Structures are given as structure tokens and as C-alpha cells.
Coordinates of C-alpha atoms in Angstrom, one line a residue:
M1 CA 183.3 11.2 90.1
G2 CA 185.4 14.2 91.2
C3 CA 183.4 17.3 92.0
D4 CA 184.8 20.7 93.3
T5 CA 181.1 21.6 94.0
F6 CA 178.4 19.1 95.1
A7 CA 175.4 19.0 97.4
P8 CA 174.6 20.9 99.5
D9 CA 175.9 23.6 97.1
V10 CA 173.3 24.9 94.8
N11 CA 174.5 25.7 91.3
G12 CA 174.4 24.2 87.8
A13 CA 177.6 22.1 88.0
A14 CA 176.6 20.6 91.4
R15 CA 173.0 19.9 90.2
F16 CA 174.3 18.1 87.1
A17 CA 176.8 16.0 89.1
E18 CA 174.1 15.0 91.5
R19 CA 171.6 14.0 88.8
L20 CA 174.3 12.2 86.8
A21 CA 175.6 10.2 89.8
A22 CA 172.1 9.3 91.0
G23 CA 171.0 8.3 87.5
L24 CA 174.0 6.1 87.1
A25 CA 173.5 4.5 90.5
E26 CA 169.8 3.8 89.6
R27 CA 171.2 1.9 86.5
G28 CA 173.2 -0.4 88.7
H29 CA 176.6 1.3 88.6
D30 CA 178.7 1.6 91.8
V31 CA 179.2 5.3 91.9
H32 CA 181.6 7.0 94.3
V33 CA 181.6 10.8 94.5
V34 CA 184.7 12.8 95.8
A35 CA 183.7 16.3 97.0
P36 CA 184.7 18.9 99.5
G37 CA 183.5 18.4 103.1
Q38 CA 181.8 21.1 105.1
K39 CA 184.6 21.2 107.6
Y40 CA 188.4 20.9 107.5
R41 CA 188.7 17.3 108.6
R42 CA 188.8 13.9 106.9
F43 CA 185.5 12.2 106.8
P44 CA 185.2 8.4 106.2
P45 CA 183.2 7.5 103.1
A46 CA 179.5 7.7 103.9
T47 CA 176.2 7.0 102.3
E48 CA 174.4 10.2 101.3
V49 CA 170.9 10.3 99.7
I50 CA 171.2 12.4 96.5
E51 CA 168.1 12.8 94.3
G52 CA 166.5 10.1 96.4
V53 CA 169.3 7.6 95.7
P54 CA 171.9 6.4 98.2
L55 CA 175.4 7.2 97.0
T56 CA 178.9 6.7 98.5
V57 CA 180.4 10.1 99.0
H58 CA 184.1 10.8 100.0
R59 CA 184.2 14.2 101.7
L60 CA 187.7 15.8 101.8
P61 CA 188.9 18.4 104.2
A62 CA 188.0 21.7 102.8
V63 CA 188.2 25.4 103.8
R64 CA 185.9 28.3 103.1
W65 CA 186.8 30.9 100.5
P66 CA 185.7 34.1 102.3
P67 CA 184.9 36.3 99.3
H68 CA 182.4 33.8 98.1
D69 CA 179.1 33.0 99.9
W70 CA 179.4 29.2 99.9
L71 CA 182.5 28.0 98.1
R72 CA 184.7 25.5 100.0
F73 CA 187.8 24.1 98.4
V74 CA 190.5 21.5 99.1
W75 CA 194.1 22.8 99.4
P76 CA 195.5 22.2 95.9
W77 CA 198.8 20.7 97.2
R78 CA 196.8 18.0 99.0
A79 CA 194.7 17.0 96.0
K80 CA 197.0 14.3 94.7
H81 CA 197.4 12.8 98.2
Y82 CA 193.7 12.5 98.6
A83 CA 193.3 11.1 95.1
R84 CA 195.8 8.3 95.8
K85 CA 193.9 7.3 98.9
V86 CA 190.5 7.3 97.2
L87 CA 191.6 5.6 94.1
S88 CA 193.4 2.9 96.1
E89 CA 190.3 2.3 98.1
V90 CA 187.7 2.3 95.3
Q91 CA 189.7 0.8 92.4
P92 CA 187.4 2.4 89.8
D93 CA 187.1 1.4 86.2
V94 CA 186.8 5.1 85.1
V95 CA 187.2 8.5 86.7
H96 CA 184.8 11.3 85.6
I97 CA 185.9 14.8 86.7
Q98 CA 183.4 17.6 86.8
S99 CA 186.0 20.3 87.3
H100 CA 189.7 20.7 86.4
I101 CA 190.4 23.0 89.3
V102 CA 191.4 21.1 92.5
I103 CA 189.7 17.7 93.1
G104 CA 189.4 16.8 89.4
R105 CA 193.0 18.0 88.8
G106 CA 194.3 15.6 91.5
L107 CA 192.2 12.7 90.4
S108 CA 193.1 13.0 86.8
R109 CA 196.8 13.0 87.4
I110 CA 196.8 10.0 89.7
A111 CA 194.4 8.2 87.4
K112 CA 196.8 8.7 84.5
Q113 CA 199.7 7.3 86.5
R114 CA 197.6 4.2 87.2
G115 CA 196.2 3.7 83.7
I116 CA 192.6 4.5 84.7
P117 CA 190.6 6.2 81.9
V118 CA 189.5 9.8 82.6
I119 CA 186.4 11.5 81.3
A120 CA 186.4 15.3 81.9
T121 CA 183.4 17.6 81.8
N122 CA 183.9 21.4 81.8
H123 CA 181.3 23.5 83.6
V124 CA 183.7 26.4 84.3
M125 CA 184.4 29.7 82.7
A126 CA 187.5 30.8 84.5
E127 CA 186.5 34.5 83.9
N128 CA 183.6 34.1 86.3
I129 CA 186.1 33.4 89.2
L130 CA 187.7 36.8 88.9
D131 CA 184.9 38.5 90.9
F132 CA 186.0 36.6 93.9
T133 CA 189.8 36.8 93.8
T134 CA 190.1 40.3 95.4
L135 CA 193.3 40.7 93.3
P136 CA 194.4 43.7 91.2
P137 CA 193.5 43.5 87.5
L138 CA 197.0 42.7 86.4
L139 CA 197.2 39.8 88.7
D140 CA 193.7 38.7 87.7
K141 CA 194.9 38.6 84.1
M142 CA 197.9 36.5 85.0
L143 CA 195.7 34.2 87.1
L144 CA 193.3 33.8 84.3
K145 CA 196.0 32.7 81.9
A146 CA 197.5 30.3 84.5
A147 CA 194.0 28.8 85.1
W148 CA 193.4 28.1 81.4
D149 CA 196.9 26.7 80.9
D150 CA 196.3 24.3 83.7
A151 CA 192.9 23.4 82.4
E152 CA 194.5 22.5 79.0
R153 CA 197.0 20.2 80.7
T154 CA 194.3 18.5 82.6
F155 CA 192.0 18.0 79.6
H156 CA 194.8 16.5 77.6
I157 CA 194.9 13.7 80.2
A158 CA 191.2 12.8 79.5
R159 CA 190.1 10.2 77.0
A160 CA 187.1 12.4 76.2
V161 CA 186.2 16.0 77.1
T162 CA 182.6 17.1 77.3
T163 CA 180.7 20.2 77.9
P164 CA 176.9 20.9 77.9
T165 CA 176.4 22.5 74.5
R166 CA 178.0 22.9 71.1
R167 CA 178.5 26.6 71.7
A168 CA 180.2 25.8 75.1
A169 CA 182.4 23.3 73.3
D170 CA 183.3 25.9 70.6
F171 CA 184.2 28.3 73.4
L172 CA 186.5 25.8 75.1
E173 CA 188.2 24.8 71.8
S174 CA 188.8 28.5 70.9
T175 CA 190.2 29.3 74.4
I176 CA 192.7 26.4 74.8
D177 CA 194.5 24.1 72.5
I178 CA 192.0 21.3 72.4
A179 CA 189.8 19.7 69.7
G180 CA 187.0 17.2 69.6
V181 CA 185.1 18.5 72.7
I182 CA 181.8 16.6 72.8
P183 CA 178.6 18.4 73.6
V184 CA 176.5 16.4 76.1
S185 CA 173.4 18.0 77.6
C186 CA 173.2 18.2 81.4
G187 CA 169.9 16.5 80.9
I188 CA 166.6 16.8 82.8
D189 CA 163.8 14.5 83.8
A190 CA 160.8 16.4 82.5
S191 CA 158.4 14.2 84.3
N192 CA 159.4 16.0 87.5
Y193 CA 157.7 19.2 86.3
T194 CA 154.0 20.1 85.8
P195 CA 153.3 22.2 82.8
V196 CA 150.1 24.2 82.9
L197 CA 149.2 24.9 79.3
T198 CA 147.0 28.0 79.7
P199 CA 147.6 31.8 79.9
R200 CA 148.1 33.0 83.5
E201 CA 145.6 35.2 85.2
S202 CA 148.4 37.4 86.6
N203 CA 151.7 38.4 85.1
R204 CA 154.6 36.8 87.1
I205 CA 158.2 36.9 85.9
L206 CA 160.5 34.2 87.4
Y207 CA 164.2 34.0 87.7
V208 CA 166.0 31.0 89.2
G209 CA 169.7 30.9 89.7
R210 CA 172.6 32.2 91.8
L211 CA 172.7 35.9 92.7
T212 CA 176.1 36.6 91.3
T213 CA 177.5 39.3 89.1
E214 CA 177.6 37.4 85.8
K215 CA 173.9 36.6 86.1
H216 CA 173.1 40.3 85.6
I217 CA 169.9 40.3 87.6
D218 CA 170.2 44.1 87.9
T219 CA 169.3 44.2 84.1
L220 CA 166.1 42.3 84.9
L221 CA 165.2 44.8 87.7
H222 CA 165.9 47.8 85.5
A223 CA 163.8 46.2 82.7
V224 CA 160.8 45.8 85.1
T225 CA 160.8 49.6 85.7
K226 CA 160.3 50.0 81.9
L227 CA 157.3 47.8 81.6
D228 CA 153.8 49.3 81.2
P229 CA 152.4 49.7 84.7
E230 CA 149.1 48.3 83.5
L231 CA 150.7 44.9 83.1
D232 CA 150.9 44.9 86.9
V233 CA 153.8 42.4 87.0
T234 CA 155.3 40.7 90.0
V235 CA 158.8 39.2 90.0
D236 CA 160.0 36.1 91.9
I237 CA 163.7 35.7 92.3
V238 CA 164.9 32.3 93.6
G239 CA 168.4 31.6 94.7
G240 CA 171.2 32.8 97.0
G241 CA 174.5 34.5 96.3
D242 CA 176.9 37.3 97.2
Q243 CA 174.9 39.9 95.3
R244 CA 171.7 39.6 97.5
K245 CA 172.3 42.7 99.6
S246 CA 173.2 44.9 96.6
L247 CA 170.1 43.6 94.7
D248 CA 167.9 44.3 97.7
A249 CA 169.3 47.9 97.7
L250 CA 168.8 48.3 94.0
T251 CA 165.2 47.0 94.3
A252 CA 164.5 49.7 96.9
R253 CA 166.1 52.5 94.8
L254 CA 164.1 51.5 91.8
G255 CA 160.8 51.5 93.8
L256 CA 160.2 47.8 93.2
T257 CA 159.9 46.6 96.7
D258 CA 156.2 45.8 96.3
K259 CA 156.8 44.0 93.0
V260 CA 159.9 41.9 93.6
R261 CA 160.2 39.0 96.1
F262 CA 163.5 37.4 96.9
H263 CA 162.7 33.8 97.9
G264 CA 166.3 32.7 98.6
R265 CA 166.9 29.0 98.3
V266 CA 163.8 26.9 98.2
D267 CA 163.1 23.2 98.2
E268 CA 162.1 21.2 95.1
D269 CA 158.4 21.3 95.8
E270 CA 158.3 25.1 96.2
L271 CA 160.5 25.5 93.1
R272 CA 158.1 23.4 91.0
S273 CA 155.2 25.4 92.4
L274 CA 156.9 28.7 91.4
Y275 CA 157.5 27.4 87.9
S276 CA 153.9 26.4 87.6
R277 CA 152.6 29.8 88.7
A278 CA 154.9 31.9 86.6
S279 CA 154.0 33.6 83.3
V280 CA 157.5 33.8 81.8
F281 CA 161.0 32.8 82.8
A282 CA 163.7 35.4 82.5
M283 CA 167.4 34.5 82.2
P284 CA 169.6 37.6 81.9
S285 CA 172.9 35.8 82.5
I286 CA 175.8 36.1 80.1
A287 CA 177.8 33.1 81.3
E288 CA 175.6 30.0 80.9
L289 CA 177.3 26.9 79.5
Q290 CA 173.8 25.4 79.4
S291 CA 171.4 26.6 82.2
I292 CA 169.6 23.8 84.0
A293 CA 167.1 26.3 85.4
T294 CA 166.1 27.4 81.9
M295 CA 165.5 23.7 81.0
E296 CA 163.4 23.3 84.1
A297 CA 161.3 26.3 83.1
M298 CA 160.8 24.9 79.6
A299 CA 159.8 21.5 81.1
S300 CA 157.3 23.5 83.2
G301 CA 155.8 24.9 79.9
L302 CA 157.1 28.4 80.4
P303 CA 158.0 30.8 77.6
V304 CA 161.5 32.1 78.1
V305 CA 163.2 35.5 77.6
A306 CA 167.0 35.1 77.8
A307 CA 170.2 36.9 76.9
D308 CA 171.6 36.2 73.5
A309 CA 174.8 34.9 75.0
L310 CA 176.9 31.8 75.1
A311 CA 174.6 28.7 75.3
L312 CA 171.2 30.2 75.9
P313 CA 170.4 30.5 72.1
H314 CA 170.5 26.7 72.1
L315 CA 167.4 26.7 74.3
V316 CA 165.5 29.8 73.2
E317 CA 164.3 30.2 69.6
D318 CA 163.1 33.7 68.8
G319 CA 159.4 33.8 68.3
A320 CA 159.0 30.1 69.0
N321 CA 159.3 29.4 72.7
G322 CA 160.2 32.9 73.7
W323 CA 162.7 35.6 72.8
L324 CA 166.4 36.5 73.0
F325 CA 167.4 40.0 74.1
R326 CA 170.7 41.9 73.7
P327 CA 172.8 41.2 76.8
R328 CA 172.8 43.9 79.5
D329 CA 170.1 45.8 77.5
A330 CA 167.3 46.5 79.9
D331 CA 165.2 48.2 77.2
D332 CA 165.4 45.2 74.9
L333 CA 164.6 42.8 77.8
A334 CA 161.6 44.9 78.7
A335 CA 160.4 44.8 75.1
K336 CA 160.8 41.1 74.8
L337 CA 159.0 40.5 78.2
T338 CA 156.2 42.7 76.9
R339 CA 155.9 40.5 73.8
V340 CA 155.3 37.5 75.9
L341 CA 153.0 39.1 78.5
T342 CA 150.8 40.7 75.9
A343 CA 150.7 37.8 73.5
S344 CA 147.2 36.5 72.5
P345 CA 146.1 33.3 74.4
E346 CA 146.7 31.3 71.3
A347 CA 150.2 32.6 70.8
Y348 CA 151.1 32.2 74.5
V349 CA 150.0 28.5 74.5
A350 CA 152.0 28.0 71.3
M351 CA 155.1 29.3 73.1
Q352 CA 154.4 27.0 76.0
R353 CA 154.2 24.0 73.6
A354 CA 157.4 25.0 71.9
S355 CA 159.2 25.0 75.2
L356 CA 158.0 21.5 76.0
Q357 CA 159.0 20.3 72.5
G358 CA 162.4 22.0 72.7
V359 CA 163.3 20.4 76.0
E360 CA 162.6 16.9 74.8
I361 CA 166.1 16.5 73.3
H362 CA 167.6 17.1 76.8
D363 CA 166.1 14.0 78.3
I364 CA 168.3 12.8 81.1
A365 CA 168.1 9.2 79.7
R366 CA 170.0 10.3 76.6
T367 CA 172.7 12.0 78.8
L368 CA 173.1 8.8 80.8
D369 CA 173.3 6.7 77.7
T370 CA 176.0 9.0 76.3
F371 CA 178.2 8.9 79.4
E372 CA 177.9 5.2 79.7
A373 CA 179.2 4.8 76.2
L374 CA 182.1 7.2 77.0
Y375 CA 183.0 5.3 80.1
R376 CA 183.1 2.1 78.1
G377 CA 185.2 3.7 75.4
E378 CA 182.5 3.1 72.8
P379 CA 182.1 5.3 69.8
L380 CA 179.0 7.5 70.3
G381 CA 175.9 6.4 68.4
S382 CA 177.0 2.8 68.4

């Protein structure tokens, strides 16, 4: 399994790869993960405990990308060299790349040379990388085209290409020359979360995710200023990212310092506790190919208010388990949050139950079944 981002990174693609690898290992598969190392040196394959499961992880020499708060990457011109070494050592039956950018690119090309089947999953919108290039707009445009052109070449190597939702698959098919992209949910083990099916005594809004530009957390902060003061809301923001300082400053300018708490990165126990204490989950991002955090919130029995963008409408049904709002529209977000926070006890619990019902189709067991079938080259549903 080739990953350009993996533990200890905290993001949707890394979390999916960790859960998929651990789930496959628990089913008896010999899973080897290829991922960037935390230093620029070659590490021997080592056993790492991921999601409570021991996995063999091959850490490659990687360098830090300064404009980004955590991103490390392998030099692209070394990717094939490392791929040859790992594939010769492991002799895998199948290669599953989680990214087409560096490690996945190298693995896919060497796997093709050796006749090893490749499965590719796309978690990336190349547009989201532009915030960190530090290049002028014209060069950004050229880089974007080159990135998608290279993605197309990589995906054409794969026996099957997947992405987390149907809308994300449609986006990929409309962006590059590819057809037959298969939507496969990232999956979630709902038993890890504890829904509390009752209205909350206080109004707590929760956001979980990276603090980056495309997440539009500023929209959430502006929306909070538009809520009725009598609602007496508090906001918990969980996650780290390059926008933390600017969001701190915005919080102060808006006079929300006493209402908003930035928790940074938290462990799983604290995260589950925050889900259980929240009244509503807010996801203002416009770049979600699925949103594992939103699924975790649903598994915790939370109503969700999310931007009507990309894949989020697959998770949020207006008036059922929450509401969709117009992207970047703080007034509309405030109005939809108000609908949840002022709902009758019966309506609130109905939204909670709808979230629990809606997340059932994203059970991780289904995801594992699907990828096992793809690895074996079986038609889906057989």
C-alpha cells in the first residue's frame, strides 16, 4: 500500500489508509505500507502499531515542505528507485496506491513493469495544493494542469480506480480522461463511537478537521457572531494546520475568545468525548471527497450542518439528519445552525437517529469486502 501521507499525519487520506491497512491485516492479509519517513534517511522495514494492529511499514527518506505545517515528501526522482527495492523485497500480489503524486506514482509504474496489478484510490484535489506552492498564479495554473495530466497517466495504469463517493468519482471523471471510477466509502467502525440520544443541556458546536484554507473555518466563526446571544453557544475546534494563527486572530477580532476553544490535535478518547458532548457538528469545508470526521459525528448521533459542496450532500440530507448551507455564506450557516439548536426535543432526537441510520451504509466491513474483491479481480457484488 503506497501512501504519500500516513501516521503520524492527521488527515482524511492518512486515516483511511490506516484503517484500511489495519482492517486488512486483521482479516489475515500480509499488509506492507510504504510511506514517508520523519527524517531524510532510509529506515529498515519496521513493525508499527496502527489502529491497534501491528503492520510492516517501509519508511522512505523524506524532506519537509516548508510552506505546509506537516507535509513531508519523497524526492520524485527517487520514487521508482525505492519502488524497485520494496517490490523486490515484498513480492506483493497487488499494489494499492492511496495517492498518484510521488510514492504511488513510483510504485504504480514499477508494478506495471513487473505485471503486478494496481488499484488506485484518489483522495486528492490538486487545486487544494495551490495554497502551498508559493508560486505566481500563472505558474500555479501550469502546475495544476501538469498535476492532473500526470494523475491521468497514473490512473490509466490501474486495474481499478476508486474514490470515496459518487460525486467525487464524477468530479474525477470530468477532470481527466477516465471512466468507470468506483465509489467506495472510506468506511467507519460505528461501534467505536457512543451516541447520546437526547437533547443537550448546553449548545456546543463542534468542528473536527485540518485548519487549512479550503476548510473555511472563518465562515463558521463569522456565523457564530450572527447567532442569537440567548443561545449561549460554545465552539470546539479540533485539529491543527497552517491557518491556526490567523484563526486565533480572527477569533479575537470577532470578540469570540470566550466562546471558541481551539483544542489542537487530540487523542481518540478525547475526540470521542467531544463528539458525545457536542450539540451539532459543523463542516464548512468546500473540498471534501467524503469527510471521515462528518461520518464520525454521525456515528456519535450528532445532527450535522455542512456546506452544500462536493461530497458532503452524500452525508447530510436537508431536514433529516441536519442541514446543508450555501458554501462560504455565514448568514445561511448561522440560520441552519439555529434550526438545529432551536429544534424541539423530538425533532432533535429524530435528527440524531437519522444520522445513525445514514452512517450505516458506510460500515468499514463493506469497504474491506469491496477492496478484497478488487484485489482479487472479482466483479463487485459477486
